[in-house]
Amino acid sequence: MVEYEKWFREGSEYSIYDAEKKLIRCEICERRCVLAPGFKGICGNHMNIDGKLYNIAYGLLSALEVRPIEIKPLFHYYPNSLALTFSGWGCNFRCPWCQNYHLSWRKPEPRLSIHLEPSDLVREALRLGVHGLCASFNEPTIHYEYLLDVGWMAKDKLYLTMVTNGYMTVKALKKLLEAGYTGYSIDIKGCPETYRRFLGADPYIVFRNARMIIDHGGHVEMIYLVVTKANDWDECIDWVIDKHLEYLGEDAPLHINRYYPANKYYESSTSYEKLFKAYREAVKAGIKYVYLGNILEQEYQDTKCPRCGRRLIVRRSYRVVEWRLTRDNRCPYCGYRINIYGEYVEDRDKT
Ligand code: SF4
């Protein structure tokens, strides 16, 4: 007999798979787990209880902290702002190199969590005077019901953003967009072979969702962690760049990040040769805003004008230290319009 805790919440994103056997199919993410009574899905956060889908970790937060938006990374979204960042436990992917495995590879841990109702979270963000909320550290889709409730409560007061693997279903993503989530930092884990070998998943779904966000007026930045022997060969890099341009266009920023051994993956860190090759290829192919992350050379985090090449935004240690755009986000030298969503926060220390 399952004990109902205060963090159990009935969900609605599912269908009946076999009424007689009380089997249901969760439709929050494209894993579409079929669950028998008493069983949880891959994410460990959704469970079939007597033929109904329950989120069994609603509002159980593993971390809560104020962070700069640049750390997500989101460079073109409310630049220089601060977001109250929250996370839960678990993930619908199992990346062997996960850099946050201490949260993502765990089942919900009530005794190690802070339990916050959406109203408490929003109140805390307003009290701290931050500019927005960000679901991050582990995959946000796993606390989908909580995200929706937070979104509807906060959307008129705060921006709403997430760092995600982009694997939600179309109808779940549509509801997240309606609930006010406008900023998405999306991991692209590599090419189809990477997804097949390591994740049992489909990268076309990720690009489909990223495109859908842009079509609904949201903002997307793609993150490509170049992992040694998992997604770092030439054809794989070319595939990611090619699909980025095909689905998202040249204005969507691409962050190419260096991997370091973590969790269950022990290959050496990404070589500089591979990393810079990927960077050069992306620039050459026509992506206008390409950045390099997880390296010491911070100048690769600056934004240059795609037309005249002048340095327009200088970032150091996840902070904008120089902002040279006009009020309508144009290059002051040649007038080129830079892709920026939301307002630049000039002095975040006043927050
Ligand atoms: S949210 Fe969890 S239970 Fe639902 S389909 Fe995804 S992994 Fe499966």
Tab-separated table of N, CA and C and ligand atoms in Angstrom, residues 13 25-35 40-47 53 91-93 141-142 144 167 169, ligand 1:
chain	number	residue	atom	x	y	z
A	13	GLU	N	-0.967	14.518	-17.294
A	13	GLU	CA	-0.371	14.292	-18.621
A	13	GLU	C	-0.126	12.801	-18.861
A	25	ARG	N	0.128	5.389	-19.602
A	25	ARG	CA	1.310	5.847	-20.320
A	25	ARG	C	1.544	7.323	-19.981
A	26	CYS	N	2.683	7.600	-19.399
A	26	CYS	CA	3.027	8.994	-19.075
A	26	CYS	C	3.366	9.724	-20.372
A	27	GLU	N	2.858	10.952	-20.514
A	27	GLU	CA	3.092	11.704	-21.749
A	27	GLU	C	3.750	13.044	-21.472
A	28	ILE	N	4.579	13.065	-20.442
A	28	ILE	CA	5.301	14.303	-20.124
A	28	ILE	C	6.556	14.422	-20.985
A	29	CYS	N	7.300	13.318	-21.083
A	29	CYS	CA	8.475	13.383	-21.954
A	29	CYS	C	8.409	12.245	-22.963
A	30	GLU	N	9.283	12.321	-23.944
A	30	GLU	CA	9.209	11.368	-25.055
A	30	GLU	C	9.686	9.967	-24.686
A	31	ARG	N	10.032	9.742	-23.432
A	31	ARG	CA	10.246	8.369	-22.984
A	31	ARG	C	8.923	7.609	-22.984
A	32	ARG	N	7.848	8.355	-22.728
A	32	ARG	CA	6.487	7.793	-22.740
A	32	ARG	C	6.419	6.452	-21.996
A	33	CYS	N	6.854	6.461	-20.769
A	33	CYS	CA	6.900	5.224	-19.974
A	33	CYS	C	5.500	4.650	-19.786
A	34	VAL	N	5.395	3.358	-19.975
A	34	VAL	CA	4.144	2.647	-19.647
A	34	VAL	C	4.325	2.086	-18.241
A	35	LEU	N	3.406	2.456	-17.351
A	35	LEU	CA	3.594	2.137	-15.936
A	35	LEU	C	2.466	1.262	-15.391
A	40	LYS	N	7.416	3.171	-11.012
A	40	LYS	CA	7.844	4.533	-11.371
A	40	LYS	C	8.444	4.526	-12.772
A	41	GLY	N	8.465	5.699	-13.394
A	41	GLY	CA	9.093	5.846	-14.705
A	41	GLY	C	10.597	6.002	-14.586
A	42	ILE	N	11.249	6.136	-15.739
A	42	ILE	CA	12.703	6.254	-15.790
A	42	ILE	C	13.196	7.403	-14.904
A	43	CYS	N	12.426	8.481	-14.852
A	43	CYS	CA	12.852	9.673	-14.105
A	43	CYS	C	12.784	9.471	-12.593
A	44	GLY	N	12.042	8.478	-12.141
A	44	GLY	CA	11.917	8.224	-10.705
A	44	GLY	C	11.006	9.208	-9.987
A	45	ASN	N	10.380	10.097	-10.743
A	45	ASN	CA	9.540	11.132	-10.134
A	45	ASN	C	8.050	10.939	-10.410
A	46	HIS	N	7.737	10.042	-11.332
A	46	HIS	CA	6.339	9.813	-11.672
A	46	HIS	C	6.005	8.341	-11.482
A	47	MET	N	4.825	8.127	-10.927
A	47	MET	CA	4.483	6.781	-10.499
A	47	MET	C	3.007	6.516	-10.783
A	53	LEU	N	-1.595	8.768	-12.664
A	53	LEU	CA	-0.210	9.239	-12.628
A	53	LEU	C	-0.021	10.229	-11.484
A	91	CYS	N	16.436	12.217	-13.400
A	91	CYS	CA	16.504	12.661	-14.798
A	91	CYS	C	15.905	11.573	-15.680
A	92	ASN	N	15.452	11.988	-16.856
A	92	ASN	CA	14.944	11.006	-17.813
A	92	ASN	C	16.045	10.527	-18.763
A	93	PHE	N	17.266	11.057	-18.631
A	93	PHE	CA	18.421	10.578	-19.382
A	93	PHE	C	19.425	9.978	-18.395
A	141	THR	N	12.103	18.775	-16.579
A	141	THR	CA	10.865	18.112	-17.009
A	141	THR	C	10.335	17.146	-15.955
A	142	ILE	N	11.212	16.622	-15.131
A	142	ILE	CA	10.776	15.623	-14.146
A	142	ILE	C	9.855	16.243	-13.084
A	144	TYR	N	7.480	18.499	-13.805
A	144	TYR	CA	6.592	19.178	-14.752
A	144	TYR	C	5.381	19.846	-14.077
A	167	TYR	N	13.560	17.134	-23.981
A	167	TYR	CA	12.964	15.874	-24.429
A	167	TYR	C	11.489	15.750	-24.056
A	169	THR	N	7.346	16.081	-24.424
A	169	THR	CA	6.420	15.891	-25.551
A	169	THR	C	5.950	17.262	-26.029
B	1	SF4	S1	8.434	12.127	-17.159
B	1	SF4	FE1	9.318	10.265	-16.192
B	1	SF4	S2	7.635	8.767	-16.145
B	1	SF4	FE2	7.044	10.388	-17.560
B	1	SF4	S3	7.665	9.637	-19.585
B	1	SF4	FE3	9.352	10.903	-18.812
B	1	SF4	S4	10.731	9.492	-17.761
B	1	SF4	FE4	8.793	8.403	-18.051
